[in-house]
Tab-separated table of C-alpha atoms in Angstrom:
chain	number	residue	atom	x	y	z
A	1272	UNK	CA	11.958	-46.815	16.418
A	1273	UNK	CA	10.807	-46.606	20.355
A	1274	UNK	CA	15.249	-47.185	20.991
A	1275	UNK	CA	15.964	-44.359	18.372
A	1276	UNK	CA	13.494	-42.228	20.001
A	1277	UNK	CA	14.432	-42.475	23.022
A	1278	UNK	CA	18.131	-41.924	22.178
A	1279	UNK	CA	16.694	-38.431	20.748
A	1280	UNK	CA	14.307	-37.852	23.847
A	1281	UNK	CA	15.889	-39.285	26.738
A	1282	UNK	CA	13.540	-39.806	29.234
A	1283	UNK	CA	16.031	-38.360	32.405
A	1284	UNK	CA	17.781	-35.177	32.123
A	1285	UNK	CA	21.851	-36.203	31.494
A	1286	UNK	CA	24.294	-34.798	33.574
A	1287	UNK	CA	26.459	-33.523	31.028
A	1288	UNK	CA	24.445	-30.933	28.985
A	1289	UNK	CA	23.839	-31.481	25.337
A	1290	UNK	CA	26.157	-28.596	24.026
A	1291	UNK	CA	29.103	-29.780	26.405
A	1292	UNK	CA	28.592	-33.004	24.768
A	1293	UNK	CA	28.728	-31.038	21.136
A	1294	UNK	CA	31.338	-28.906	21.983
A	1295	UNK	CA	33.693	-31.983	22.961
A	1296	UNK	CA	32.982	-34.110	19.962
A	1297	UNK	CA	33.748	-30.737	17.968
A	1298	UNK	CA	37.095	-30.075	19.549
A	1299	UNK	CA	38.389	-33.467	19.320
A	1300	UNK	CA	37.218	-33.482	15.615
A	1301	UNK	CA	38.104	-30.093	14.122
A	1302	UNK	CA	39.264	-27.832	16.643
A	1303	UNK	CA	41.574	-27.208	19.859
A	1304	UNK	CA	41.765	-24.918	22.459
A	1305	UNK	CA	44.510	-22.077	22.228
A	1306	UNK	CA	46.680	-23.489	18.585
A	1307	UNK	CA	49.450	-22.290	20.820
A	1308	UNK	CA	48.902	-24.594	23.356
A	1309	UNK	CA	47.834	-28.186	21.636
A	1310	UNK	CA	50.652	-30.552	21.305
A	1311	UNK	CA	52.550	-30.357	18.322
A	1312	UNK	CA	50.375	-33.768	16.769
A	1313	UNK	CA	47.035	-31.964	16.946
A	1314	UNK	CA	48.234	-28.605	15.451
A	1315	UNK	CA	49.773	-30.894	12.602
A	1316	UNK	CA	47.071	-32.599	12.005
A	1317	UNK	CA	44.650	-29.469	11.825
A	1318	UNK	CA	46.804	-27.829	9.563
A	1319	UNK	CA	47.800	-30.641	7.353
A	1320	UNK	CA	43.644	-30.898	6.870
A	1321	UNK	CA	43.574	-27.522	5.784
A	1322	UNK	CA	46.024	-27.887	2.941
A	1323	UNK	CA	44.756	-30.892	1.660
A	1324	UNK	CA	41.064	-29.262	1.435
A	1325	UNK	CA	42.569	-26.053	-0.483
A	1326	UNK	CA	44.864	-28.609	-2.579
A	1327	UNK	CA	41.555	-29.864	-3.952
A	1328	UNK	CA	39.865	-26.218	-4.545
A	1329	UNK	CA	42.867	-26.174	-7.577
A	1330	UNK	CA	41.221	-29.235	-9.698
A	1331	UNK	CA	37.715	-28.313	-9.124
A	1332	UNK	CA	38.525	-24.101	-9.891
A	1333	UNK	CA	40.982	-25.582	-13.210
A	1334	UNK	CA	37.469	-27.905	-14.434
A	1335	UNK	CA	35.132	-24.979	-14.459
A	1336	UNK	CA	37.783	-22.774	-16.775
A	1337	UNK	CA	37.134	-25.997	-18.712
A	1338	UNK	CA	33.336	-26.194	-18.673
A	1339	UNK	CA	32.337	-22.659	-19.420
A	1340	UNK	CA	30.739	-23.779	-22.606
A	1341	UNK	CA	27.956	-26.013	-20.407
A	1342	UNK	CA	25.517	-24.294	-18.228
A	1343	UNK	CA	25.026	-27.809	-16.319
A	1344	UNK	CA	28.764	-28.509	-15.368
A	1345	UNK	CA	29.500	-25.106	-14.638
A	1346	UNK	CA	26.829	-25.491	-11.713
A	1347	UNK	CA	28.209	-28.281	-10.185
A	1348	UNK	CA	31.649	-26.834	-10.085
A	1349	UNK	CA	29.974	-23.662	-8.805
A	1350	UNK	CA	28.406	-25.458	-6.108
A	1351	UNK	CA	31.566	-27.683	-4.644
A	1352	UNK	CA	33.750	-24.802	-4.808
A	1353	UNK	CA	30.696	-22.453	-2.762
A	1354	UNK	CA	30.812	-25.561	-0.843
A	1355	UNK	CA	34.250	-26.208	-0.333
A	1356	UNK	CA	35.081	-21.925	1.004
A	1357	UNK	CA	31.900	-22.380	3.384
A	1358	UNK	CA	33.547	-25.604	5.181
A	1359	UNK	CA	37.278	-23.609	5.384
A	1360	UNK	CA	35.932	-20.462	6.189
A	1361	UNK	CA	33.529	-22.182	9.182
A	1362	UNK	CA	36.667	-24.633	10.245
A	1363	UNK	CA	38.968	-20.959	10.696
A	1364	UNK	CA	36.584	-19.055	12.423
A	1365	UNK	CA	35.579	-21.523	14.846
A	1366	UNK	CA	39.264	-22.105	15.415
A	1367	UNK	CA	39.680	-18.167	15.660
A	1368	UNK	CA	36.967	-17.937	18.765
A	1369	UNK	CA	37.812	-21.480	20.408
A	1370	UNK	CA	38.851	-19.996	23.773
A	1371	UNK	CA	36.014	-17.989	23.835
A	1372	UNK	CA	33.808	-20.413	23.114
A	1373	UNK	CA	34.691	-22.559	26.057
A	1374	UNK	CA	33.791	-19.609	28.279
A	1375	UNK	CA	30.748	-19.241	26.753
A	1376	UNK	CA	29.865	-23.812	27.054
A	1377	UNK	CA	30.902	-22.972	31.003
A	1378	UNK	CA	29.151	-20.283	31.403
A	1379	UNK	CA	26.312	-22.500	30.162
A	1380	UNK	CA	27.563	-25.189	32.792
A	1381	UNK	CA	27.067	-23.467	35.602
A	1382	UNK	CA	23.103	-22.477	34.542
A	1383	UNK	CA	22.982	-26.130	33.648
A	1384	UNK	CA	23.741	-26.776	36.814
A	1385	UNK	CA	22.380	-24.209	38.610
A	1386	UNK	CA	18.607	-24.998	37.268
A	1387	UNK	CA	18.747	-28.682	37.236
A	1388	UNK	CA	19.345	-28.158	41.398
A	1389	UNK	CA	16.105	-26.082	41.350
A	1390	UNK	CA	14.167	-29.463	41.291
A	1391	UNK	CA	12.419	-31.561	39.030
A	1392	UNK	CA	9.787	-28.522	37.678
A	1393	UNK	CA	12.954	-27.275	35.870
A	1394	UNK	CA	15.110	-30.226	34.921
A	1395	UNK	CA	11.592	-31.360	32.891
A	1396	UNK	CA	11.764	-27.866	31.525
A	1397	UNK	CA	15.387	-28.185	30.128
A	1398	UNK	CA	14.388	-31.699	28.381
A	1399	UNK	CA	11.094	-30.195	26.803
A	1400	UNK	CA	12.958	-27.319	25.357
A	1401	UNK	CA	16.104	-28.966	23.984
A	1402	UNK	CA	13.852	-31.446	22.263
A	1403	UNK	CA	14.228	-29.347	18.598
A	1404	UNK	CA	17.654	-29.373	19.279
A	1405	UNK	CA	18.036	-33.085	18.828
A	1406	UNK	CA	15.310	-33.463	16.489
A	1407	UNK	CA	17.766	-31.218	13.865
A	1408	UNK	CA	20.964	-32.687	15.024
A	1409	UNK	CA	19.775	-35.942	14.591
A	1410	UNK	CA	18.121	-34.044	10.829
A	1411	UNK	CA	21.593	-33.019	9.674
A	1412	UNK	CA	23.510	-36.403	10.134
A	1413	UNK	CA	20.753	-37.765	8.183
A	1414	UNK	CA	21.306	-35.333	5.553
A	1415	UNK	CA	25.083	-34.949	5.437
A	1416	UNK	CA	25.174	-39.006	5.615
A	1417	UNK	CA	22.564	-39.683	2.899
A	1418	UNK	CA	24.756	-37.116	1.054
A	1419	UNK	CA	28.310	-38.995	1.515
A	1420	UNK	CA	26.669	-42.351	0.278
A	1421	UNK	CA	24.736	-40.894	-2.572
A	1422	UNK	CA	27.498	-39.690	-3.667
A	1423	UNK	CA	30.631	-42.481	-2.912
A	1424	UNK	CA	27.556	-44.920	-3.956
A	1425	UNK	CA	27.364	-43.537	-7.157
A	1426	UNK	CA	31.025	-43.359	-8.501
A	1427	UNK	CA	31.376	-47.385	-7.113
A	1428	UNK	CA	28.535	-48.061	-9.529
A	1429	UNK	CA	29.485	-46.139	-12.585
A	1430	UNK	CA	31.806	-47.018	-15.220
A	1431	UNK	CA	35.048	-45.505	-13.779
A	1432	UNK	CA	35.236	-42.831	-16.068
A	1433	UNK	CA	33.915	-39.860	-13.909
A	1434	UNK	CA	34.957	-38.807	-10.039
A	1435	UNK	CA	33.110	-37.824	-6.858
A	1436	UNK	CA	33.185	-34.475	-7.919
A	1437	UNK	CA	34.471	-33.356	-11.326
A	1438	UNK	CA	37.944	-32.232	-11.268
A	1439	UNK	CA	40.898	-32.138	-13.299
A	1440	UNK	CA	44.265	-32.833	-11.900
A	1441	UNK	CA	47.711	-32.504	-13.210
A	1442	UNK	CA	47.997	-36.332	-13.566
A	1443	UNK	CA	46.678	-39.058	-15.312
A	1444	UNK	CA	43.344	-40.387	-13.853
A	1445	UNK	CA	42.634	-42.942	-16.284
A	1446	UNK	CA	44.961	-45.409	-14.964
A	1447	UNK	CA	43.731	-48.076	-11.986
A	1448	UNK	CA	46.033	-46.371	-9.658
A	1449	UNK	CA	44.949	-42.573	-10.789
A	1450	UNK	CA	41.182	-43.165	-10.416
A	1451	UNK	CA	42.105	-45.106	-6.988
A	1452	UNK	CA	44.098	-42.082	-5.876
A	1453	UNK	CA	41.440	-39.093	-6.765
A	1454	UNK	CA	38.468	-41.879	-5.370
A	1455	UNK	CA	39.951	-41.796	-2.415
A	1456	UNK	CA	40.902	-38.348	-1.458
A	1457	UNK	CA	37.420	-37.087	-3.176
A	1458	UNK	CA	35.667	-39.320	-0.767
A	1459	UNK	CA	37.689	-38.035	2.166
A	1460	UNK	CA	37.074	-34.245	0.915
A	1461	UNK	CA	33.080	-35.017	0.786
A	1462	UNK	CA	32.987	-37.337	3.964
A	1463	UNK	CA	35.548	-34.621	6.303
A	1464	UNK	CA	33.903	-31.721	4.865
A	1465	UNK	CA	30.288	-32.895	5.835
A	1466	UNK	CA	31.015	-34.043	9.165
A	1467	UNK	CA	32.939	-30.803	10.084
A	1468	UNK	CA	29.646	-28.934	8.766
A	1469	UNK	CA	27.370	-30.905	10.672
A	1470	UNK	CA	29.408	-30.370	13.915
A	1471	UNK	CA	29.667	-27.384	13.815
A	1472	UNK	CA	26.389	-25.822	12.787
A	1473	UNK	CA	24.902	-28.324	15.429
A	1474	UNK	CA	27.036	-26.735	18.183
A	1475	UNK	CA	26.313	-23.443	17.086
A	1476	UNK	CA	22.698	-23.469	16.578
A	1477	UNK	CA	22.341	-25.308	20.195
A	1478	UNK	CA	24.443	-22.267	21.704
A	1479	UNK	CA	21.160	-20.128	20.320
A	1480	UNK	CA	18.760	-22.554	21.082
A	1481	UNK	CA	20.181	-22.924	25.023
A	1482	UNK	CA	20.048	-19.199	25.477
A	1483	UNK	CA	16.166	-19.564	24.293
A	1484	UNK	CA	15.533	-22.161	27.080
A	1485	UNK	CA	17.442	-19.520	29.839
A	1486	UNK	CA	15.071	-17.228	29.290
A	1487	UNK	CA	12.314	-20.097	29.355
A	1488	UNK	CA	13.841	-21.065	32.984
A	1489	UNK	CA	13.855	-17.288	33.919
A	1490	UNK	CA	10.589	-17.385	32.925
A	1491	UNK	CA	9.651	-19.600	35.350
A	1492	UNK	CA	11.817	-17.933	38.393
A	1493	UNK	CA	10.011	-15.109	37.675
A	1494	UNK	CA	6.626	-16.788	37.917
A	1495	UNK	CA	7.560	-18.072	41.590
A	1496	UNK	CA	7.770	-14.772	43.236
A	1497	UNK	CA	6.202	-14.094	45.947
A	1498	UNK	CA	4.425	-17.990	45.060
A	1499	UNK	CA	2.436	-18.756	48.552
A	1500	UNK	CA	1.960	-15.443	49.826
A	1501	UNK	CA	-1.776	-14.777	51.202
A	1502	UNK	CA	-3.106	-11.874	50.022
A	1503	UNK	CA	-3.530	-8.949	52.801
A	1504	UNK	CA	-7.466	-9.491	54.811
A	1505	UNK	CA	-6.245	-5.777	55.979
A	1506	UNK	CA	-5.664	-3.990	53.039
A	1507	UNK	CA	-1.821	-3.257	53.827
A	1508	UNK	CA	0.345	-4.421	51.110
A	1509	UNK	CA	3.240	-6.989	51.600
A	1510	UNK	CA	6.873	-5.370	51.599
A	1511	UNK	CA	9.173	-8.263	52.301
A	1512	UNK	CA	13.478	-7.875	52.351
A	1513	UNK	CA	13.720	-11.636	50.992
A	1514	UNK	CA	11.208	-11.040	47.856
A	1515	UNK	CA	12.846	-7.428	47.047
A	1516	UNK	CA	15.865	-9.100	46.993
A	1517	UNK	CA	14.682	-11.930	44.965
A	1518	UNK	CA	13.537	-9.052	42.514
A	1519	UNK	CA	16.782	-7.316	42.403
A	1520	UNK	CA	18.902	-10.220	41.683
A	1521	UNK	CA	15.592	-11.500	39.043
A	1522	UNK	CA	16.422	-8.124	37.153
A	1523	UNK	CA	19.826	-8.725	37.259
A	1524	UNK	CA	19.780	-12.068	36.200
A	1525	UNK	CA	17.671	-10.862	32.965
A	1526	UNK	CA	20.348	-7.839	32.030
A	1527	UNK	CA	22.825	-10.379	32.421
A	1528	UNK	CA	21.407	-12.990	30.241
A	1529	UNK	CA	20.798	-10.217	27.439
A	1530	UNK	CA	24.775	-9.320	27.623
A	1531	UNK	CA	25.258	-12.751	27.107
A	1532	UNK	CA	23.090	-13.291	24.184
A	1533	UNK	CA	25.149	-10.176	22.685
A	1534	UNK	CA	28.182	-11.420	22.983
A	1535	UNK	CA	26.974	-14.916	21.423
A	1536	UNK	CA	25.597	-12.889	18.653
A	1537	UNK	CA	28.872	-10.816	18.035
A	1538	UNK	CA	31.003	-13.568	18.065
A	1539	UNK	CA	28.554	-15.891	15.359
A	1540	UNK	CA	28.036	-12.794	13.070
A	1541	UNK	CA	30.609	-13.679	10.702
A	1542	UNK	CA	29.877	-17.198	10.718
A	1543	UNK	CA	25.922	-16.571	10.140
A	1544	UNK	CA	26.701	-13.633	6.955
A	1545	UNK	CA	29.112	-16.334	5.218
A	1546	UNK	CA	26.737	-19.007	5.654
A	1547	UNK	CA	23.382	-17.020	4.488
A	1548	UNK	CA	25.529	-16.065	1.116
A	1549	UNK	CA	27.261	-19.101	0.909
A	1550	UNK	CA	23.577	-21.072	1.059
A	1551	UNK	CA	21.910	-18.386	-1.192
A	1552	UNK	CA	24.134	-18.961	-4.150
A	1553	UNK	CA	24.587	-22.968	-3.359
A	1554	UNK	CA	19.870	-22.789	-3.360
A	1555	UNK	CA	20.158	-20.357	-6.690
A	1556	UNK	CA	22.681	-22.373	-8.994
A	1557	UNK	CA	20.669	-25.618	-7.462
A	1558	UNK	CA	17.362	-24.483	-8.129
A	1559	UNK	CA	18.054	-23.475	-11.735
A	1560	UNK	CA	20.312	-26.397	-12.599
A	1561	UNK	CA	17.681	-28.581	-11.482
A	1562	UNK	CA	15.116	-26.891	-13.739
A	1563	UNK	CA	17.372	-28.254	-16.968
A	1564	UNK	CA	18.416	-31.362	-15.847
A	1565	UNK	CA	15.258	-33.113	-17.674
A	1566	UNK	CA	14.567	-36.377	-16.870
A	1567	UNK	CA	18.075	-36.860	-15.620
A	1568	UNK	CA	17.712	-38.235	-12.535
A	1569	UNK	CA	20.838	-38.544	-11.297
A	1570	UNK	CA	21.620	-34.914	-11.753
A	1571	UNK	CA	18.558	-34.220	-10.630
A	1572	UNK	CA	19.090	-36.027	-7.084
A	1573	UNK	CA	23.037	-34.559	-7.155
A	1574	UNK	CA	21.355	-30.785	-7.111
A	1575	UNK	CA	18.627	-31.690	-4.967
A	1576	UNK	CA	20.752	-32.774	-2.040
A	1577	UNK	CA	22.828	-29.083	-2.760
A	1578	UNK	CA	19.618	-28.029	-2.162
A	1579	UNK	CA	18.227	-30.074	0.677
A	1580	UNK	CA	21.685	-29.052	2.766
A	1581	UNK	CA	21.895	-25.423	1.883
A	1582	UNK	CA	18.273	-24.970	2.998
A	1583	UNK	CA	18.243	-27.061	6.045
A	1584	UNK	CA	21.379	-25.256	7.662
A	1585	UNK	CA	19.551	-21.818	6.892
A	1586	UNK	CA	16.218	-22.931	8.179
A	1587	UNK	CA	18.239	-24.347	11.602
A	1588	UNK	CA	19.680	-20.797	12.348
A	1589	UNK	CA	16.490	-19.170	11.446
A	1590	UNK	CA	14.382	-21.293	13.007
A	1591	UNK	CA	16.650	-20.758	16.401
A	1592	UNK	CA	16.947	-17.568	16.221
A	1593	UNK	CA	12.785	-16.818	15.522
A	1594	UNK	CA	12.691	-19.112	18.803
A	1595	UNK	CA	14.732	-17.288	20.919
A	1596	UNK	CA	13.224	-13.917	20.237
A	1597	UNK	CA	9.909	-15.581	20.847
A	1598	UNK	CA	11.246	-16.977	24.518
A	1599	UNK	CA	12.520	-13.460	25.227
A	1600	UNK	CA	9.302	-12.026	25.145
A	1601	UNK	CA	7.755	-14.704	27.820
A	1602	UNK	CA	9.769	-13.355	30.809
A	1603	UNK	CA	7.070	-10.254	30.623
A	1604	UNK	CA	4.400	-13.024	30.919
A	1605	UNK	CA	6.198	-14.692	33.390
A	1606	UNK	CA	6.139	-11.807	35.920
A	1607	UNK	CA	2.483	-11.054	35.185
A	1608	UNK	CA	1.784	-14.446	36.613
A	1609	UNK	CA	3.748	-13.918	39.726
A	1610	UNK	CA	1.758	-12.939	43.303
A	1611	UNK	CA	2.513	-9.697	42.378
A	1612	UNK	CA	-1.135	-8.557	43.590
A	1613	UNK	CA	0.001	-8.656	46.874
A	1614	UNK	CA	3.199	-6.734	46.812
A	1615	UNK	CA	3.519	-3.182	48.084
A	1616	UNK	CA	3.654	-0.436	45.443
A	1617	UNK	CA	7.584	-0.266	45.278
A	1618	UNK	CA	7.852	-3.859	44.794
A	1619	UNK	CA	5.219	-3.796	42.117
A	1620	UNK	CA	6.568	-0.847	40.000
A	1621	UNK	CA	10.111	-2.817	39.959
A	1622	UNK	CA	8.373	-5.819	38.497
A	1623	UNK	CA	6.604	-3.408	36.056
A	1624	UNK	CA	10.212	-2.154	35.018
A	1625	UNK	CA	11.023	-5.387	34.793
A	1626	UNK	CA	8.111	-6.190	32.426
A	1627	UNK	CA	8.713	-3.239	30.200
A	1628	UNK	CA	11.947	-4.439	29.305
A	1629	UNK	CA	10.743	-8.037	28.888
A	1630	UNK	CA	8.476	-6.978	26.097
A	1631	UNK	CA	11.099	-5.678	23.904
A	1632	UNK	CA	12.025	-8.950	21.752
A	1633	UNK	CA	15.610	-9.767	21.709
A	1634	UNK	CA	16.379	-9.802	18.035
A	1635	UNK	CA	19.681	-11.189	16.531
A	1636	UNK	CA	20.264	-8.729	13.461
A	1637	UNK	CA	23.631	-9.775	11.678
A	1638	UNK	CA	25.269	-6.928	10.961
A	1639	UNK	CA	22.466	-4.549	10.913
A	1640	UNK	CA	21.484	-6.335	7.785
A	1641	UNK	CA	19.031	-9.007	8.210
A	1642	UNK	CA	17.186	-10.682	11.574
A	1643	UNK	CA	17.413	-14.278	11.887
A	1644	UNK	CA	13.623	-15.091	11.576
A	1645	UNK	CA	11.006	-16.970	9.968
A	1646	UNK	CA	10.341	-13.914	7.903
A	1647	UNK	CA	14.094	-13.797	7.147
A	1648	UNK	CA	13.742	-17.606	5.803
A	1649	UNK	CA	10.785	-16.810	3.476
A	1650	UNK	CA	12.164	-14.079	2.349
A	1651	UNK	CA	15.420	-15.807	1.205
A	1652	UNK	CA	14.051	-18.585	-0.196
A	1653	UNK	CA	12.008	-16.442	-2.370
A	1654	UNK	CA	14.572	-14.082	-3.535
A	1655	UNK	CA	16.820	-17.012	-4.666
A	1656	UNK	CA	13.632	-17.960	-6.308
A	1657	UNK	CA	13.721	-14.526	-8.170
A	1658	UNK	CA	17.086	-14.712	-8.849
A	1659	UNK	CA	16.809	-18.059	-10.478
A	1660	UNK	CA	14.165	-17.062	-12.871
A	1661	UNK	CA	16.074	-14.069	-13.890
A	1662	UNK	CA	19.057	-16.488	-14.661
A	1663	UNK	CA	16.325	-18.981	-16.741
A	1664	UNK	CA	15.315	-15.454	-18.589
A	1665	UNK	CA	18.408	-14.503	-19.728
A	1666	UNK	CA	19.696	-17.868	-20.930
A	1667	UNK	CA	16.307	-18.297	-23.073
């Protein structure tokens, strides 16, 4: 336990950031920079993926026309095929904003760097704060990996006579070599598909949690100005060209951060709206299935780690994104604590500026439609709630 933890809380700050490291696992795994630039393998290989995932959309989409008759089965299908869009439509999109995503990882290079030159005060600061990060990384490959041998577990123990995931193809399964074949390309589907989810939602809910520990470190530039300055025995006020400047570029530093959390936000939008919907009807259909499956406990634990998934990944972004709009408020704090007593009166109504802004939160609101907070969280889990006792109504 002390090795694991320590692999999770490294005691010394590493010197390549914990999104760089994210971001390269995910590129080598799923993704590439520029798809006109990678060498003809990769590009193969990526795209040879993608048809074989929406080759096995077919069987699961041709089962459910064949299930309609049981509320139980049509669930399931409903649920891998929610499941199955959600992983192509994530895998697309991150290919889509690739290049502009490795601005955005060196962008966060050079602050990495930057701050872990300030001195040991900050480098501590950047392993406090990326502590949740790991803590739900590490989360989600428990998850997605209990998930992949729950379910490859239990199709080695049955009798042979069901798959993975149900499915009909246009062959027959029923043979050694049939049930072989679909065995093997299900468990590639479930084991592919959960380790591209898991990448990527860890990569993208670090890029939200590393803006929340910039304006943490800003924070704390903030809180040095002016740190050491007596204060005046003869009543005139301190005007100093170093410390306005330090304000100046402060101010600009904070403008510039908030740019860059907008342009994080605009380009994760899409990504965020299919994965709230996606996760909403994955929690509903799980929820209510889960309600009839009496005493089955094998259905019971198949819905329940639906469930378990669909809610962690919304709980991650929510969670990061209540964080972040939490952080942006401390700046404000931050230059309240500064030596700011001492300062002349120009000095100290550009901090007070600076403060006004501070206290607006920096909200990420997809679309316009919904803010990634706590709130947000409750508010879904208890509509899918609503939703699943309407569905429980109508079919009694």
């Amino acid at each position: 336990m002390e090795k694991l933890w320590r692999k999770i809380n490294p005691p010394e700050l590493p010197d390549k950031m914990f999104l760089r490291q994210n971001f390269d696992q995910l590129r080598f795994f799923n993704i590439y920079r520029g798809a006109s630039k990678a060498p003809f393998g990769q590009q193969f290989r990526f795209y040879a993926l993608e048809v074989f995932l929406a080759l096995q959309f077919f069987p699961i989409a041709y089962d459910l026309t064949t299930v309609l008759d049981d509320i139980a089965l049509i669930g399931d299908d409903l649920c891998v095929l929610t499941g199955v869009v959600m992983v192509l439509m994530k895998r697309w999109h991150c290919r889509s904003i690739v290049d502009q995503l490795d601005d955005c990882v060196q962008k966060f290079d050079e602050y990495y760097a930057h701050y872990r030159s300030r001195g040991a005060e900050f480098a501590e600061a950047i392993r406090r704060e990326t502590l949740p990060d790991r803590i739900l990384a590490f989360m989600s490959h428990v998850l997605g990996g209990a998930m992949c041998v729950f379910f490859v577990m239990r199709e080695l123990l049955s009798d042979g006579e069901s798959h993975i995931l149900r499915a009909k193809f246009p062959f027959n399964t029923d043979t050694t070599v049939g049930h072989m074949v679909v065995f093997a390309s299900q468990a590639f589907l479930l084991c592919h598909s959960v380790v591209s989810t898991v990448l990527i939602e860890d990569f993208s809910t670090e890029l939200l949690s590393q803006l929340s520990v910039l304006f943490v470190l800003l924070r704390m530039e903030f809180e040095q100005v002016a740190k050491g300055y007596p204060l005046p025995r003869d009543q005139l006020l301190h005007y100093d060209e170093a410390i306005a400047a330090r304000i100046k570029q402060l101010i600009v530093q904070h403008q510039k951060l908030l740019s860059f959390a907008d342009r994080v936000k605009e380009l994760y939008e899409t990504n965020i709206m299919g994965q709230f919907v996606a996760s909403s009807i994955i929690i509903c259909m799980t929820a209510f299935e889960v309600m009839f499956a009496k005493g089955q406990m094998i259905l019971i634990c198949r819905f329940g780690a639906y469930m378990a998934i669909s809610f962690h990944q919304i709980f991650a972004w929510c969670f990061f994104g209540d964080r972040m709009t939490h952080m942006s408020t401390s700046i404000h704090e931050g230059i309240f604590a500064c030596n700011w007593i001492g300062l002349d009166n120009g000095l100290k109504k550009d901090l007070g500026f600076a403060m006004m802004r501070a206290q607006q939160p920096y909200v990420i609101n997809v679309y316009g439609m919904f803010p990634l907070t706590f709130a947000m969280f409750i508010a879904i889990s208890s509509r899918a709630y609503s939703v699943m006792t309407l569905m429980q109504s109508m079919i009694e």
